[in-house]
Coordinates of C-alpha atoms and ligand atoms in Angstrom, one line a residue:
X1 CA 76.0 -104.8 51.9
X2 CA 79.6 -106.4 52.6
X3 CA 80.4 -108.1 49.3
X4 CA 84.4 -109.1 50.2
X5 CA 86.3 -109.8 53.2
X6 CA 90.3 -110.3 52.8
X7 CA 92.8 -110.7 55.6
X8 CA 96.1 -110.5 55.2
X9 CA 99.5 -111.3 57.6
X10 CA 101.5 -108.0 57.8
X11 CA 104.4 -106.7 60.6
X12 CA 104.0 -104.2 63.2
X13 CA 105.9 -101.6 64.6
X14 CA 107.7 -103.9 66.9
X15 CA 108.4 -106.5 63.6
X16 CA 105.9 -109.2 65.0
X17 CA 103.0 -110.2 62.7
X18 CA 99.8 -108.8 63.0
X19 CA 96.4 -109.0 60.9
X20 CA 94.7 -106.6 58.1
X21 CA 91.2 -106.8 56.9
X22 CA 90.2 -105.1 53.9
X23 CA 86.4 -104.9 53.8
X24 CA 84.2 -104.4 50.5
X25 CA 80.5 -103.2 49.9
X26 CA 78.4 -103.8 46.8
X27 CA 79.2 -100.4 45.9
X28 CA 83.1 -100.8 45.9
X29 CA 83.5 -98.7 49.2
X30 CA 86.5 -100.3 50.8
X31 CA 87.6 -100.2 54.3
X32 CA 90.7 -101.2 55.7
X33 CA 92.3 -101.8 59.1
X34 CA 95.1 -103.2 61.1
X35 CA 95.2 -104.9 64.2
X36 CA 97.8 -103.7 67.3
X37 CA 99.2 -105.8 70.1
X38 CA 100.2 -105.4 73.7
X39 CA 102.9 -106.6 75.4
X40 CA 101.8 -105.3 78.9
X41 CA 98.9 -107.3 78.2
X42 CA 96.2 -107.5 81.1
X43 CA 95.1 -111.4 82.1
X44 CA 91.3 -110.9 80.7
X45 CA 91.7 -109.7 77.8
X46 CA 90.2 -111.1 74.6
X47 CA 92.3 -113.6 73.1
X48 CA 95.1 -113.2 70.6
X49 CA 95.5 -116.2 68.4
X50 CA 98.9 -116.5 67.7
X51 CA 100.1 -120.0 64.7
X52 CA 103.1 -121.0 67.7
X53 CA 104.6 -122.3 64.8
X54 CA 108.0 -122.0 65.4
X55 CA 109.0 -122.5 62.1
X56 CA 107.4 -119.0 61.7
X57 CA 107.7 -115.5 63.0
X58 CA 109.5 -117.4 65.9
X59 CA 105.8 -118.9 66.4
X60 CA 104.0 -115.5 66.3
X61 CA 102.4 -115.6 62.9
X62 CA 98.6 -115.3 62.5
X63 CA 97.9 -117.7 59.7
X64 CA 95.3 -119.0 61.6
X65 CA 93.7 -115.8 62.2
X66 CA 93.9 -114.5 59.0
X67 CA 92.4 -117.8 57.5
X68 CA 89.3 -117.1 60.4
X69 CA 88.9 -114.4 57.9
X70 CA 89.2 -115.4 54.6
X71 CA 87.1 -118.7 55.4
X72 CA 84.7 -119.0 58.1
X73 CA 84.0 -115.4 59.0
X74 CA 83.7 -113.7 55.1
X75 CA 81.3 -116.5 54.3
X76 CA 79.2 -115.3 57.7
X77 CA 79.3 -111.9 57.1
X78 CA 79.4 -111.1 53.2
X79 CA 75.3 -110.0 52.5
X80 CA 75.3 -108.2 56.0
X81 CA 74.6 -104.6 55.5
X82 CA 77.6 -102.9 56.7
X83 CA 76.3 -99.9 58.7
X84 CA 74.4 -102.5 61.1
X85 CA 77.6 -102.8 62.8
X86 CA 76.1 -104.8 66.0
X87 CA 74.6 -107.4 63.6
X88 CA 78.6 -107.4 61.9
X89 CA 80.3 -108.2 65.4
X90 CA 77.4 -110.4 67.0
X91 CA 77.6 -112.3 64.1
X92 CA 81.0 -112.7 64.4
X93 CA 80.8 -113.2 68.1
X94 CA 78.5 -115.9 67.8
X95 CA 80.5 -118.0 65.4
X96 CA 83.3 -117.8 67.5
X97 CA 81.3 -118.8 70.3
X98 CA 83.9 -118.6 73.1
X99 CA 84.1 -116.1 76.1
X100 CA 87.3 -115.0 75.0
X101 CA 87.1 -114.8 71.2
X102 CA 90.2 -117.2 71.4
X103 CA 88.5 -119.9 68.2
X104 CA 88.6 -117.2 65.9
X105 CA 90.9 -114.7 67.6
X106 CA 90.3 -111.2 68.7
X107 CA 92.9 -110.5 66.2
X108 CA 90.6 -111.5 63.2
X109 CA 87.2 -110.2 64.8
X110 CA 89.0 -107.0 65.2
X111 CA 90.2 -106.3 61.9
X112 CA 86.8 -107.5 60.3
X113 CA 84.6 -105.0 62.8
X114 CA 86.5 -102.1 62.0
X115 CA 87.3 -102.3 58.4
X116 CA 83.7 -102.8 58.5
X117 CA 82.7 -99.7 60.2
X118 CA 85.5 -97.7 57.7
X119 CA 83.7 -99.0 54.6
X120 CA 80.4 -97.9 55.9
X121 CA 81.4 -94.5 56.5
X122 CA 83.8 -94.6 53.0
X123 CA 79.8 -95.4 51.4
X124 CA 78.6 -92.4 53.4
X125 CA 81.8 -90.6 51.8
X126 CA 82.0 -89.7 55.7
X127 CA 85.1 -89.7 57.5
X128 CA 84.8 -92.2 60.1
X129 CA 85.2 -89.5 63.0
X130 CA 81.5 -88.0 61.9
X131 CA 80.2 -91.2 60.5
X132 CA 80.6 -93.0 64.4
X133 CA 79.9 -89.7 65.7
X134 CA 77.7 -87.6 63.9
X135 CA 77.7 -83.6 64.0
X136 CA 78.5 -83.6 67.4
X137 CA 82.1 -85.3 66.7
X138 CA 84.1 -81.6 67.3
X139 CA 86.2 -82.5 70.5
X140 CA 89.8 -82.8 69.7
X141 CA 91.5 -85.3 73.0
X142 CA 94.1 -84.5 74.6
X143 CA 97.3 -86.3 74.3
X144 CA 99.5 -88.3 76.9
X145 CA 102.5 -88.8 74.7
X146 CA 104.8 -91.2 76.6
X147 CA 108.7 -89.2 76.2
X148 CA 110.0 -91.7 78.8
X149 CA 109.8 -95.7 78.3
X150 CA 110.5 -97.9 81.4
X151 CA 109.2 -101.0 82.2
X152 CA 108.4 -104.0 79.8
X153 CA 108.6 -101.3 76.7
X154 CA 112.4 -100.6 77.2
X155 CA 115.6 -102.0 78.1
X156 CA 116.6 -99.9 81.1
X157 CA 115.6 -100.2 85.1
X158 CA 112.7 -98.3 85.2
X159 CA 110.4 -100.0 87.1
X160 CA 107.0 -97.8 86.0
X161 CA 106.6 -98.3 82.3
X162 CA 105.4 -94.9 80.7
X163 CA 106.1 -91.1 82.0
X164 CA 103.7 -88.8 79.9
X165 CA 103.4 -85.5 79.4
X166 CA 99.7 -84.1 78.4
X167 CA 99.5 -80.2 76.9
X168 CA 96.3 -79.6 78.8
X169 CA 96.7 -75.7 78.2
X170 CA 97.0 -75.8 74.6
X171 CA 94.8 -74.0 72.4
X172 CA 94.5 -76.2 70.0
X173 CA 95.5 -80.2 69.0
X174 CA 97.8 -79.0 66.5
X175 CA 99.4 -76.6 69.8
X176 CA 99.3 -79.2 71.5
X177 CA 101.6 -81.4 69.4
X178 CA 104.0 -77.9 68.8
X179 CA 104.7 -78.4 72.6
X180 CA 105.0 -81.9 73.2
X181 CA 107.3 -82.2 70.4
X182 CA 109.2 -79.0 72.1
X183 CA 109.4 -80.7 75.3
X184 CA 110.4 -84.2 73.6
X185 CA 113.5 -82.4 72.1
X186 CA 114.6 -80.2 75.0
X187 CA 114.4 -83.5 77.2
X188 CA 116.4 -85.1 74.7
X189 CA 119.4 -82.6 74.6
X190 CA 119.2 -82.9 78.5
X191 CA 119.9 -86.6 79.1
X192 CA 122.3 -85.8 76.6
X193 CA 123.9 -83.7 78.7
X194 CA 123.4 -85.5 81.9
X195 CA 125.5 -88.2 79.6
X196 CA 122.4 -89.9 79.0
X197 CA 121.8 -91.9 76.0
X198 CA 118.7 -91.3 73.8
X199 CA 117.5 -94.4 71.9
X200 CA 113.9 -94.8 71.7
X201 CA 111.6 -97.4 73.4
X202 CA 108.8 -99.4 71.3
X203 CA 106.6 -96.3 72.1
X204 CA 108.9 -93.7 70.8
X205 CA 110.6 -92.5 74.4
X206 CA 113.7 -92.4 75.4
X207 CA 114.8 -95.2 77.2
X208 CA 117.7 -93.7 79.2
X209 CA 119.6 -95.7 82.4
X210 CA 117.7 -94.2 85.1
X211 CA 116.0 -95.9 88.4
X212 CA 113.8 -94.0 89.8
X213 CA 110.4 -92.6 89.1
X214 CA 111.9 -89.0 90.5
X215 CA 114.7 -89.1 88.6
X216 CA 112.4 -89.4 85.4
X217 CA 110.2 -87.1 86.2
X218 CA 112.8 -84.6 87.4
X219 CA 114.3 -84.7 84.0
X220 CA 110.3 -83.9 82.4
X221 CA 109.7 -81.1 84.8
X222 CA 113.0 -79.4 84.1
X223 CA 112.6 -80.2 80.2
X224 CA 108.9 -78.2 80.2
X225 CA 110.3 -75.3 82.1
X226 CA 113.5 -74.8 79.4
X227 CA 110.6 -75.4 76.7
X228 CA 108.9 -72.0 78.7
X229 CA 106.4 -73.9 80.1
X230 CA 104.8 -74.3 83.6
X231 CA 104.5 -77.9 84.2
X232 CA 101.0 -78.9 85.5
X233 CA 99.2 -75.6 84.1
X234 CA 100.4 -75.9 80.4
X235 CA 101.3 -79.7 80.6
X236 CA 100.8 -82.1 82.9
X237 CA 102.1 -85.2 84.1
X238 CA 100.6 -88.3 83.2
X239 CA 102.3 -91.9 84.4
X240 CA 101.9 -95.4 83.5
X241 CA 103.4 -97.6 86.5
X242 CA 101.8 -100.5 84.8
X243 CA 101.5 -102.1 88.6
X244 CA 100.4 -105.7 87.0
X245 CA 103.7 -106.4 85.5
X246 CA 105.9 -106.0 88.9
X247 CA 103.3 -107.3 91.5
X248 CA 104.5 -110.4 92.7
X249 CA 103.7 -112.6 95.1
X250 CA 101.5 -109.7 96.7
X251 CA 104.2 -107.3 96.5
X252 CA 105.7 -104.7 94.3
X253 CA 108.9 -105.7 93.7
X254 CA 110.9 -102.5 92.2
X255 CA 113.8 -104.9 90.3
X256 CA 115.7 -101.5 89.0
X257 CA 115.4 -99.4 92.1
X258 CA 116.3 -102.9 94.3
X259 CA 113.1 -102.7 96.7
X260 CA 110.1 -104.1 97.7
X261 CA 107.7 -102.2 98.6
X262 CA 104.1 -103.6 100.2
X263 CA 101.1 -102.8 98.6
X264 CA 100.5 -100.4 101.4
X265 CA 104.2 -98.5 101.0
X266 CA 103.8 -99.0 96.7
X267 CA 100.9 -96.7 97.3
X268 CA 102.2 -94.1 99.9
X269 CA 105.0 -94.3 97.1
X270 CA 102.7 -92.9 94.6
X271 CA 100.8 -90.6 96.8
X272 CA 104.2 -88.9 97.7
X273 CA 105.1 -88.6 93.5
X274 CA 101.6 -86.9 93.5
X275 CA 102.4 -84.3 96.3
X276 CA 106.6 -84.1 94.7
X277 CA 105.5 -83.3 90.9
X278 CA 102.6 -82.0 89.1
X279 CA 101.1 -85.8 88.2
X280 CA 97.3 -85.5 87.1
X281 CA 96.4 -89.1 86.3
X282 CA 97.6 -92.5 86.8
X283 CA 97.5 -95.1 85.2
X284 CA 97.3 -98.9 86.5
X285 CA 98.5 -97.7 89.6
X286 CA 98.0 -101.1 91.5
X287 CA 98.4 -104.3 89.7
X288 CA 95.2 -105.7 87.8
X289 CA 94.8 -108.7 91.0
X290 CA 95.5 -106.1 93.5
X291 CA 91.5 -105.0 94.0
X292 CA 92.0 -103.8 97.4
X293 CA 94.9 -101.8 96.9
X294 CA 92.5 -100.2 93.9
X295 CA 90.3 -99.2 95.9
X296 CA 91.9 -97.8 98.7
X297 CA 94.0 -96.2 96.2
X298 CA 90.9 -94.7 94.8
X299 CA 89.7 -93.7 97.9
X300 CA 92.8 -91.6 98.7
X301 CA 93.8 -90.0 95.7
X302 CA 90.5 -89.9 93.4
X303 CA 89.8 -86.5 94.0
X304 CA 92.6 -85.1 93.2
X305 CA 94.1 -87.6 90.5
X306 CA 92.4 -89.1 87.4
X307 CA 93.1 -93.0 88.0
X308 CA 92.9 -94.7 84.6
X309 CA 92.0 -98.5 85.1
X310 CA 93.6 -100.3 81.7
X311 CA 94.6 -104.4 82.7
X312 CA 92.2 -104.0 85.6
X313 CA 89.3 -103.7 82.8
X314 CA 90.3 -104.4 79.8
X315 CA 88.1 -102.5 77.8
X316 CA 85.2 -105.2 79.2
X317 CA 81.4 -103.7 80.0
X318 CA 81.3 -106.3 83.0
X319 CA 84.4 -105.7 84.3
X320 CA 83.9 -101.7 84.0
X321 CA 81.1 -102.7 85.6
X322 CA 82.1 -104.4 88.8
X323 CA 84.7 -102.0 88.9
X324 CA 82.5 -98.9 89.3
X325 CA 80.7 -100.9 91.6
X326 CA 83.4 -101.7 93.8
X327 CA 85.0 -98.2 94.1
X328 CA 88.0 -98.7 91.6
X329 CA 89.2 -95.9 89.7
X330 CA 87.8 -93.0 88.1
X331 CA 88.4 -93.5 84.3
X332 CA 89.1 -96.7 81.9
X333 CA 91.8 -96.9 79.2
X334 CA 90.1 -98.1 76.1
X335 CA 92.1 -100.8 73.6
X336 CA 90.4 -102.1 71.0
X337 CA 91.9 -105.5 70.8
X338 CA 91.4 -105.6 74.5
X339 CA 87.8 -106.6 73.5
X340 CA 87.8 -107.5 69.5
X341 CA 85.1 -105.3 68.4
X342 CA 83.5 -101.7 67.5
X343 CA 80.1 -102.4 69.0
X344 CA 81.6 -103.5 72.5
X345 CA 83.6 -100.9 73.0
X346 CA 81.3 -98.3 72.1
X347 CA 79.6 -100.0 74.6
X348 CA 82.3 -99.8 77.4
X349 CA 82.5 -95.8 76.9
X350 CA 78.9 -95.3 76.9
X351 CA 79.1 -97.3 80.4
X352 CA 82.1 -95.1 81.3
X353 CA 80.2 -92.1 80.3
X354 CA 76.9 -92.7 82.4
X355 CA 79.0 -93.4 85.3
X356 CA 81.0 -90.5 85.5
X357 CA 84.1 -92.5 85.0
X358 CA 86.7 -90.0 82.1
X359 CA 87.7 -92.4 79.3
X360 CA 91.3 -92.8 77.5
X361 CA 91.2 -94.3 74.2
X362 CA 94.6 -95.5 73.5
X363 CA 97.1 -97.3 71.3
X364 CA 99.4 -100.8 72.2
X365 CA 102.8 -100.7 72.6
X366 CA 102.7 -102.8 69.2
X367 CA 101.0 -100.6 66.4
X368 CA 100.5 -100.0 62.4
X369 CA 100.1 -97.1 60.4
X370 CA 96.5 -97.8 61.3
X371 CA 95.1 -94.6 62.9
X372 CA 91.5 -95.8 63.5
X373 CA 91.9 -94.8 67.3
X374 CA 92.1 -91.2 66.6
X375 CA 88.8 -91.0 65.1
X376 CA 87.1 -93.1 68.0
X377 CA 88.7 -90.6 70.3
X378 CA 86.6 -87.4 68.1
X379 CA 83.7 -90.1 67.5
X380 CA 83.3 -90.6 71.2
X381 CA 84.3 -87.0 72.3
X382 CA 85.9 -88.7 75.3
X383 CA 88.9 -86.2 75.3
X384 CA 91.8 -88.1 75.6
X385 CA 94.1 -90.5 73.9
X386 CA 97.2 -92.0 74.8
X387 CA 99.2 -92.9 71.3
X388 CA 102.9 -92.4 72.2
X389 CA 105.6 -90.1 71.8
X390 CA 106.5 -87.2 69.6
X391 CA 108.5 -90.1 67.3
X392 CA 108.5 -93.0 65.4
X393 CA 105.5 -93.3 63.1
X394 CA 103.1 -95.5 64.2
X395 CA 102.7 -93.1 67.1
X396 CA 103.1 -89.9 64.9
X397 CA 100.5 -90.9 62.6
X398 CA 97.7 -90.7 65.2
X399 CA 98.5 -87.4 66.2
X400 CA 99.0 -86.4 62.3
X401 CA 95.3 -87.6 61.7
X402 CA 93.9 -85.6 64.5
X403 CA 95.8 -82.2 63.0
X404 CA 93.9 -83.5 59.5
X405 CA 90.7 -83.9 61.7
X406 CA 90.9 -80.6 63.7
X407 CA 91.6 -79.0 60.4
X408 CA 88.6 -80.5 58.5
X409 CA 86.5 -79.0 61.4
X410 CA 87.6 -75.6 61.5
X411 CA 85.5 -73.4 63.6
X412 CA 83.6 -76.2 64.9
X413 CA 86.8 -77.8 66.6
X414 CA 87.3 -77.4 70.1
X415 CA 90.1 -79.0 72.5
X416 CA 89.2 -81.0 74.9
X417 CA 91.7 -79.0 77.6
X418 CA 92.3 -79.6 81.1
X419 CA 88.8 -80.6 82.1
X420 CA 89.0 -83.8 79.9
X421 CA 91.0 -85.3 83.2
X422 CA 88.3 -84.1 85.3
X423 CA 90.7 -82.1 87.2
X424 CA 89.5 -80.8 90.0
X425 CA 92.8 -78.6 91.3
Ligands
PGA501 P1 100.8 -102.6 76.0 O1 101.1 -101.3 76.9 O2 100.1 -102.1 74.7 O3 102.1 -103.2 75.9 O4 99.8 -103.4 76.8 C1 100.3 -100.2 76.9 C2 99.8 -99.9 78.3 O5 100.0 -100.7 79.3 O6 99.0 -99.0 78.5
ZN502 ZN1 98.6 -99.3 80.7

């Protein structure tokens, strides 16, 4: 049974505050967790209690959700036995008692949930991986590592926020990371050449003066083949557009490039990156309002393109749910603090799953040395996880864990490989 709760105000990668839980059971198994934060943030997510105390962290600090913690929600959970996670997060859903988790803040049901579900399995002297998962828990993802920032993540024009490259022919995770990290430094020595500089946006990818989504992806293409690899066979594109943050008064309005393109034009756009470059999946293609550009999206390019649905869902069952309904994508990006808990976004997979839709399980743009998220993605076996680029080490330390985890398995490891996307071509 949970016998401590502490919370704690740390900084993330980005220097903002954030909130860590420590969790203790009767039997002095500890589990510990930090919370991330977005700053592509879709309008439904769960809410993000933030002091606004200027005084403070220029009014980010999470006082108040750290003393959620240490008063009201410690006193509601301490007894609870630990491996009954749904009884953990209802609980805590319940005293909260909003739609949005915003009394309490996701922030602080987050940290609670899951440093509840790493004591459990610390008990079980499990790694989480097997203790969510059980035996089963042997599928290494693959990863989109983002080795070109755009949008809100960097300071340059590009419009589309992430360009991602995904080692879908690797033989291995630990391969896989060999030739992202390749490709990261050959693309590096190229927009030096191309008199490029190469500072790093907040997920690790450079951040160079370019426009265009062709001139980004040009410079990937050409920095697989000089690696020795074919794009789209050994690693394939992957992009974020992050369509919510430049749709504007019904239109996308490209500020770098200087156009405006109609959600009609935005997606014969994309379509015509599709047929120009070896792009597998999408991500928030059409803005998170923009249903009917989703679906006729989806409708045009679903069979040939994975079309990951992150602001449009937000990790939510019911919106997943109305999404499938309506025709909207084929996959959902999964966030943790999109939703505030362990049980709900098991949930949201499951839902995924049973629907045919691929799943993502992904990092925010703001993260910790917290690498939780790369034992959901072996937990689940969804395949895939999105955590960054082949620097900086809040990204790095994801893909660390997963060489640990794929290492711990052994034999029983397998990678997940190009039919994690559901590729079809
Ligand atoms: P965020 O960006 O964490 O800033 O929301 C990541 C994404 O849009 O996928
Ligand atoms: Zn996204």
């Amino acid at each position: 049974a949970i016998s401590r709760v502490i919370a704690r105000e740390i900084i993330d990668s980005r220097g903002n505050p954030t909130v860590e839980v420590d969790v203790e059971l009767r039997d002095g198994s500890l589990g510990r967790a930090a919370v991330p934060s977005g700053a592509s943030t879709g309008a439904r997510e769960a809410v993000e209690l933030r002091d606004g105390d200027a005084a403070r962290f220029h009014g980010k600090g999470v006082r108040r959700a750290v003393d959620a913690v240490n008063e009201s929600i410690a006193d509601a959970v301490i007894g609870l036995d630990a491996e009954d996670q749904a009884a953990v997060d209802h609980t805590m859903i319940e005293l909260d008692g909003t739609d949005t988790k915003a009394r309490l803040g996701a922030n602080a049901l987050l940290g609670v949930s899951l440093a509840t579900a790493k004591a459990a399995a610390a008990a079980h002297r499990l790694p989480l991986y097997r203790y969510l998962g059980g035996v089963d828990a042997r599928l290494l993802p693959v990863p989109m590592m983002n080795i070109v920032n755009g949008g809100a993540h960097a300071d340059n024009p590009l419009d589309f926020q992430e360009f991602m490259i995904a080692p879908i022919g690797a033989a291995n995770f630990a391969e896989a990371v060999r030739m992202g990290s390749e490709v990261f430094h050959t693309l590096r020595r190229d927009l030096l050449d191309a008199g490029h500089n190469v500072n790093v946006g907040d997920e690790g990818g450079f951040a160079p003066e370019l426009r265009t989504a062709d001139e980004a992806l040009e410079h990937v293409v050409r920095a697989i083949e000089r690696s020795g690899y074919k794009p789209g066979t050994d690693l394939t594109l992957v992009m974020d557009p992050a369509g919510s943050e430049f749709f504007r008064d019904g239109v996308y309005d490209y500020r770098g490039e200087g156009v405006r393109r109609t959600p009609a034009e935005h997606a014969d756009h994309l379509a015509g990156l599709v047929d120009r470059y070896p792009v597998a999946s999408l991500e928030d293609p059409m803005a998170e309002d923009d249903h009917e550009g989703w679906a006729a999206l989806t409708a045009r390019l679903g069979e040939r393109c994975q079309l990951t649905g992150d602001d449009v869902f937000c990790t939510s069952e019911t919106l997943l749910r109305a999404g499938i309904r309506d025709g909207i994508a084929n996959s959902v990006l999964v966030k943790v603090n999109q939703i505030g808990t362990l049980t709900e976004t098991l949930a949201t997979v499951s839902t995924a799953h049973r629907a045919g839709y691929t799943v993502v399980m992904s990092h925010r743009s703001g993260e910790t040395e917290d690498t939780t998220i790369a034992d959901l993605a072996v937990a689940t076996g969804c395949g895939q996880i999105k955590t960054g680029s082949l620097s900086r080490s809040d990204r790095t330390a994801k893909y660390n864990q997963l060489v640990r985890i794929e290492e711990e398995l052994g034999s029983q490891a397998r990678y997940a490989g190009r039919e994690a996307l559901g590729l079809r071509r």
